[in-house]
Coordinates of C-alpha atoms and ligand atoms in Angstrom, one line a residue:
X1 CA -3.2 28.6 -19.9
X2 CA -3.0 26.1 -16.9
X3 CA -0.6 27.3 -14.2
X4 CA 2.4 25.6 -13.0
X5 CA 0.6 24.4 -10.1
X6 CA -1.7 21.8 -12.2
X7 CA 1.5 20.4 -14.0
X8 CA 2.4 18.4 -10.7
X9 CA 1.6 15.0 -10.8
X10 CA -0.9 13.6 -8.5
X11 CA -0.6 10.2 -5.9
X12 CA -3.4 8.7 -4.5
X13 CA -2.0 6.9 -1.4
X14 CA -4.6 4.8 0.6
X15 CA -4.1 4.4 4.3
X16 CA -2.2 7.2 4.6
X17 CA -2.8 8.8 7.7
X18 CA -0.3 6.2 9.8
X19 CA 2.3 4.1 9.1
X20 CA 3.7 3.4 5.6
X21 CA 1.0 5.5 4.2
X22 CA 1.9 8.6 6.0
X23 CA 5.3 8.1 5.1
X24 CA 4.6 7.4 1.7
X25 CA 2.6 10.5 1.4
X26 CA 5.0 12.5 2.9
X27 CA 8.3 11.0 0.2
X28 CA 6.2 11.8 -2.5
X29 CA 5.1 14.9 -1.6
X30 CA 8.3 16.2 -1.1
X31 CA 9.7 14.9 -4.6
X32 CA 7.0 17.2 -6.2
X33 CA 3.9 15.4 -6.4
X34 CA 0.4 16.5 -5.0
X35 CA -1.1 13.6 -2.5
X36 CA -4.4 12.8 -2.1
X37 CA -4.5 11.4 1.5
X38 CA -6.9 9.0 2.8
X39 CA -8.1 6.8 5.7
X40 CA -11.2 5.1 6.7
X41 CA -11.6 7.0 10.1
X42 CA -9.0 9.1 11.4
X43 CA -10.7 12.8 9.5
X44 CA -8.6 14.7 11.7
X45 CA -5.6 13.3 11.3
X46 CA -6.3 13.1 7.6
X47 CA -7.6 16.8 7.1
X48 CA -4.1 18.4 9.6
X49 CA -1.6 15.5 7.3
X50 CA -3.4 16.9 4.2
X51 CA -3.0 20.7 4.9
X52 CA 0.4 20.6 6.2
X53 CA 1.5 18.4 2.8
X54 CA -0.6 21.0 0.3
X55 CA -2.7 17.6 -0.7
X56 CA -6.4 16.8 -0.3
X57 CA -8.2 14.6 2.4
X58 CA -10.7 11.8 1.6
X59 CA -12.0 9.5 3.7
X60 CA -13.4 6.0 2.5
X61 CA -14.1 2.3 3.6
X62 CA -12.5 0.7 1.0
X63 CA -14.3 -2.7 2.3
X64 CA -17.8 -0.7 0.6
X65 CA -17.1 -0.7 -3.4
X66 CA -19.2 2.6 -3.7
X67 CA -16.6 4.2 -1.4
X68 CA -14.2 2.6 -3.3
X69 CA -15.0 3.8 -6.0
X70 CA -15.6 7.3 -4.6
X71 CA -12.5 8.1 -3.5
X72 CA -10.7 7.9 -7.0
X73 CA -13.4 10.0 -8.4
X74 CA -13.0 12.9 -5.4
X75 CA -9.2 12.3 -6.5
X76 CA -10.2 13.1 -10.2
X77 CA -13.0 16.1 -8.6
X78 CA -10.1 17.5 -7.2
X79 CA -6.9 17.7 -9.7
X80 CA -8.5 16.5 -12.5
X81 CA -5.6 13.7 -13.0
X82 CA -3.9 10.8 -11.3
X83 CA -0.6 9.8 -12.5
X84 CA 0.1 7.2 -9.0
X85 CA -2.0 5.2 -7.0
X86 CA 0.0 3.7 -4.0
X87 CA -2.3 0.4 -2.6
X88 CA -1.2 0.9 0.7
X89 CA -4.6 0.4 3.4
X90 CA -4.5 -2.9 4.8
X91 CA -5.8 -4.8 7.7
X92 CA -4.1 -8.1 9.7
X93 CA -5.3 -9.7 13.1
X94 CA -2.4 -12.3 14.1
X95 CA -3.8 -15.6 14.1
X96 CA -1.5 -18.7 14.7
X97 CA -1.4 -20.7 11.2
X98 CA -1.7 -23.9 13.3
X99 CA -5.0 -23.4 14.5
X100 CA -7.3 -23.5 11.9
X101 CA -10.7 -23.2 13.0
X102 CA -9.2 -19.5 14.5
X103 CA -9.2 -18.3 10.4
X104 CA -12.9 -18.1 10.1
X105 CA -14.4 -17.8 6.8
X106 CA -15.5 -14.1 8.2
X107 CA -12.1 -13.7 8.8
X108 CA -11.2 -14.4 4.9
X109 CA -14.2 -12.5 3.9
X110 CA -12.9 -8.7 5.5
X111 CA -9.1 -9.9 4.9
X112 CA -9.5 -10.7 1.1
X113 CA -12.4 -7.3 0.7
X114 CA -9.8 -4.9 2.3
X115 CA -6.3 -6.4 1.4
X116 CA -7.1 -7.4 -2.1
X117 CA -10.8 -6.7 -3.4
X118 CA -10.3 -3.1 -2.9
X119 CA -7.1 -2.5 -4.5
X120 CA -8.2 -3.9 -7.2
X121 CA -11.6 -2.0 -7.5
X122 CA -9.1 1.0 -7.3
X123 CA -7.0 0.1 -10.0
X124 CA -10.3 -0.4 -11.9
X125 CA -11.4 3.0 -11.1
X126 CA -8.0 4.8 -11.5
X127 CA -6.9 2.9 -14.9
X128 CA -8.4 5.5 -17.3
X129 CA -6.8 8.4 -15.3
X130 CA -3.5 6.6 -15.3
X131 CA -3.4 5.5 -18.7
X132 CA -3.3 8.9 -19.6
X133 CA -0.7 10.1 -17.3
X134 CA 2.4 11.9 -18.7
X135 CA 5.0 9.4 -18.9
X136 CA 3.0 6.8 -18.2
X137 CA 0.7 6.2 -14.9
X138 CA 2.1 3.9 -11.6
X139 CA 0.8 1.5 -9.3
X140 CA 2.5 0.2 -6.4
X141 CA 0.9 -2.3 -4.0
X142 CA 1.9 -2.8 -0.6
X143 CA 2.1 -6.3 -0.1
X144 CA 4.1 -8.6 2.0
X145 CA 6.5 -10.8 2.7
X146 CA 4.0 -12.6 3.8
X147 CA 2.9 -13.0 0.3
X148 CA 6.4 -14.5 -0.3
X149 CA 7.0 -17.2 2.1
X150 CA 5.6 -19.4 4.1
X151 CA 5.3 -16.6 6.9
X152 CA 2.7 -13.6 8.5
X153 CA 0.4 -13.0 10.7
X154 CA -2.2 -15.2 9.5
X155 CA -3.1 -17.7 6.7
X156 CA -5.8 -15.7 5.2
X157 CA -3.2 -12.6 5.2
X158 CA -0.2 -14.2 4.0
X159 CA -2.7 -15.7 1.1
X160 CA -4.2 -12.2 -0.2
X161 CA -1.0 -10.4 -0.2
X162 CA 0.3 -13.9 -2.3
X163 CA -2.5 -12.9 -4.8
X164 CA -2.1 -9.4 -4.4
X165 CA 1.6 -9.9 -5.6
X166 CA 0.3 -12.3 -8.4
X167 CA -2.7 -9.4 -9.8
X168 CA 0.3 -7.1 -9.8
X169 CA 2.6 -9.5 -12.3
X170 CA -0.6 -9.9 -14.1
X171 CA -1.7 -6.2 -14.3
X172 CA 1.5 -5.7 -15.5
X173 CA 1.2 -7.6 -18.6
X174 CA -1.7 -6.6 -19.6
X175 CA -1.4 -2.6 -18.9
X176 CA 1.8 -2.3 -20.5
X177 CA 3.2 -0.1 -21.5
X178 CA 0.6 2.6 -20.8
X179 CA 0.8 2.2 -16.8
X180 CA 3.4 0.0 -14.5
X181 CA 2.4 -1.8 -11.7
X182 CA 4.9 -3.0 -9.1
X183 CA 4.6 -4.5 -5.6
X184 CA 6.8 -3.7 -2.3
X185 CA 6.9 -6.4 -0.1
X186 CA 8.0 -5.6 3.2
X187 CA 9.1 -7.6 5.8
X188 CA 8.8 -6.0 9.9
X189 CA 8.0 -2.0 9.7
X190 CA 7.4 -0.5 12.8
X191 CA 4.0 0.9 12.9
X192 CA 1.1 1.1 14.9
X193 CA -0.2 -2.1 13.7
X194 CA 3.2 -4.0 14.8
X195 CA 3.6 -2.5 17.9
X196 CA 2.3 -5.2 19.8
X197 CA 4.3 -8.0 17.9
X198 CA 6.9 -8.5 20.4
X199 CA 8.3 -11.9 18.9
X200 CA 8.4 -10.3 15.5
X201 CA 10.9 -7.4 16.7
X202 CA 12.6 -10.2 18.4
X203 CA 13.2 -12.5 15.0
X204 CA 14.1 -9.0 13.1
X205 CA 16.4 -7.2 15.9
X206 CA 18.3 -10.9 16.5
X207 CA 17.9 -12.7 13.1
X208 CA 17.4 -10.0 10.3
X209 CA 21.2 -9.2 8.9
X210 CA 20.0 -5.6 9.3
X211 CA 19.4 -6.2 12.6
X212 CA 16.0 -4.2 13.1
X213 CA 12.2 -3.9 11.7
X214 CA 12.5 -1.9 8.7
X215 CA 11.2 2.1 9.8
X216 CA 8.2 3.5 7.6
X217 CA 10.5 5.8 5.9
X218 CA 12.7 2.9 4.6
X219 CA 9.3 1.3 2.7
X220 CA 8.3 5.2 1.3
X221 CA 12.1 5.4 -0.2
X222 CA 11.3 2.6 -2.1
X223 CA 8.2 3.3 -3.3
X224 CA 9.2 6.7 -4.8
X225 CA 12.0 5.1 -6.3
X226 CA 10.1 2.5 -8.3
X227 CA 7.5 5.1 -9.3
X228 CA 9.8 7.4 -10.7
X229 CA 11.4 4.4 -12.5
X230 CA 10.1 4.7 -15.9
X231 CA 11.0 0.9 -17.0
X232 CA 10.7 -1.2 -13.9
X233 CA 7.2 -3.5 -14.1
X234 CA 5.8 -6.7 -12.8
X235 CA 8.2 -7.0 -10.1
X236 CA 7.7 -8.2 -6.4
X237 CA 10.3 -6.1 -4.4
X238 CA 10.9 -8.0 -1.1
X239 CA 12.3 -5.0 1.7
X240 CA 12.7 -7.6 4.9
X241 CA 16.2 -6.5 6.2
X242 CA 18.0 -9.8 4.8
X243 CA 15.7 -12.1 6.6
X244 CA 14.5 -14.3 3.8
X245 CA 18.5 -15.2 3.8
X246 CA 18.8 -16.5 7.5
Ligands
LIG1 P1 -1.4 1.0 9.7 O1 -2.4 0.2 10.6 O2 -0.6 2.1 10.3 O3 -2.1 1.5 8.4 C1 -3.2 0.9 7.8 C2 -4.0 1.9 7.1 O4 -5.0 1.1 6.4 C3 -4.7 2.8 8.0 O5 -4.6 4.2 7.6 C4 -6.2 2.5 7.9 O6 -7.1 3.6 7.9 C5 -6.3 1.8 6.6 N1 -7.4 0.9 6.5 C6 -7.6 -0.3 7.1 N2 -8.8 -0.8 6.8 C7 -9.4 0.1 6.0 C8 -10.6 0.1 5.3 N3 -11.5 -0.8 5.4 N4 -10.8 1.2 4.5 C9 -10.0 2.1 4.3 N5 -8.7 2.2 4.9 C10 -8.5 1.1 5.7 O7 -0.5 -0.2 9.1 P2 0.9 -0.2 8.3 O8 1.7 -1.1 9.1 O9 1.4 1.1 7.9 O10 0.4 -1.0 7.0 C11 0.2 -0.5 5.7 C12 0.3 -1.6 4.7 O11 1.5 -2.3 4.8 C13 -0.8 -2.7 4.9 O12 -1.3 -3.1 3.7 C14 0.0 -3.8 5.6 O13 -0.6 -5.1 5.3 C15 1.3 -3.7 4.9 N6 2.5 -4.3 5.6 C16 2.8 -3.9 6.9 C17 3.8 -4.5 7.5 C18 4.3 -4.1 8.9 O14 5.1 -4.8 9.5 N7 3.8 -3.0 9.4 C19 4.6 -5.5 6.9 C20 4.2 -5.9 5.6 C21 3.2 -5.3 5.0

């Protein structure tokens, strides 16, 4: 007989030893589900997040498909299921949108592998784990608002979260009804890789109706909320504060 223990559904949060991730791993930890935490470097941070949450750590380069690939399967070595898998890692380098020859192609190249290649090699990897998930199986990509408007920290960015939000419409269709797949968009979160965009807090503390960057925990409340939301797919949720209405 299994024990009570195995019943808990399991979350595969990439990223997650700073930032959203973290947060995210932490939200869905404490709503029940066992996390498999991951980053691509920071194994002590990773290991000391994972035993204090009761979860598992992993650590991949998501830009190498083999470790890609790796990390769902220690996910499966470990629990033996995967009912979420939360697209969170993600890399960004601001460069102004004006000058072009700044974007190089080697910029595109580690953008698109890390901010959209890889998510969806995981989705590949995970889909026959979450197909089978009780209830049905969850993905939620961490996208941007970027990927919404006309904005971000640079054109190569703002244009793989733009597709990243268009493979998650299109997942959607076509994994239906067995798995939903979602996208958070978020506008400013205070994190480590913000904490130098000075003019950024400025637009969100003066312009944002909210009045301030949204915190990590504000992204992680809405993530848990659409994976527990057993009807909710295709959707592009935009979290920015109220600064798309400005
Ligand atoms: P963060 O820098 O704190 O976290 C990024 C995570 O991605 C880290 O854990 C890092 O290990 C992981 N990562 C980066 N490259 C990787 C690779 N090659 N292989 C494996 N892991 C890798 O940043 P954050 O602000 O928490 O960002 C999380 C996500 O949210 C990203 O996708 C980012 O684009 C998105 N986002 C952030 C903001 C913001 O203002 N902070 C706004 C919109 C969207």
């Amino acid at each position: 007989m299994r024990s009570e223990q195995s019943e808990r559904p399991v979350a595969l949060v990439t990223g997650s030893t700073s930032g959203i991730g973290e947060a995210v791993a932490r939200r869905l930890t404490a709503d029940g589900m066992r996390v498999v935490v991951h980053s691509r470097s920071s194994a002590q941070a990773g290991e000391a997040l994972a035993a204090e949450l009761g979860g598992t750590y992993v650590r991949a380069d998501l830009a190498v498909e083999e470790e890609a690939r790796g990390l769902v399967e220690a996910a499966l070595g470990r629990y033996g299921r995967l009912d979420a898998l939360v697209n969170n890692a993600g890399i960004s380098r601001p460069i102004p949108h004006a000058d072009l020859a700044a974007a190089t192609p080697q910029d595109w190249r580690r953008l698109l592998e890390v901010n959209l290649i890889a998510p969806w090699i995981l989705c590949t990897a995970a889909l026959p784990a979450l197909r089978t998930s009780p209830g049905g199986g969850g993905i939620v990509n961490i996208t941007s608002h970027a990927g919404v408007r006309p904005k971000g920290s640079s054109v190569p960015y703002a244009a793989g979260k733009a597709a990243l939000n268009h493979v998650t419409r299109l997942l959607a269709a076509a994994l239906a009804p067995d798995v939903r797949v979602n996208a958070v968009a978020p506008g400013l979160v205070d994190t480590p890789m913000t904490k130098d965009w000075t003019e950024a807090h400025d637009l969100w503390r003066d312009r944002a109706p909210m009045h301030r960057p949204a915190r990590p925990a504000d992204v992680a409340d809405l993530v848990a909320s659409v994976l527990a939301h057993t009807y909710l797919t295709g959707e592009v949720i935009l979290l920015d504060g109220g600064l798309n209405l400005t």
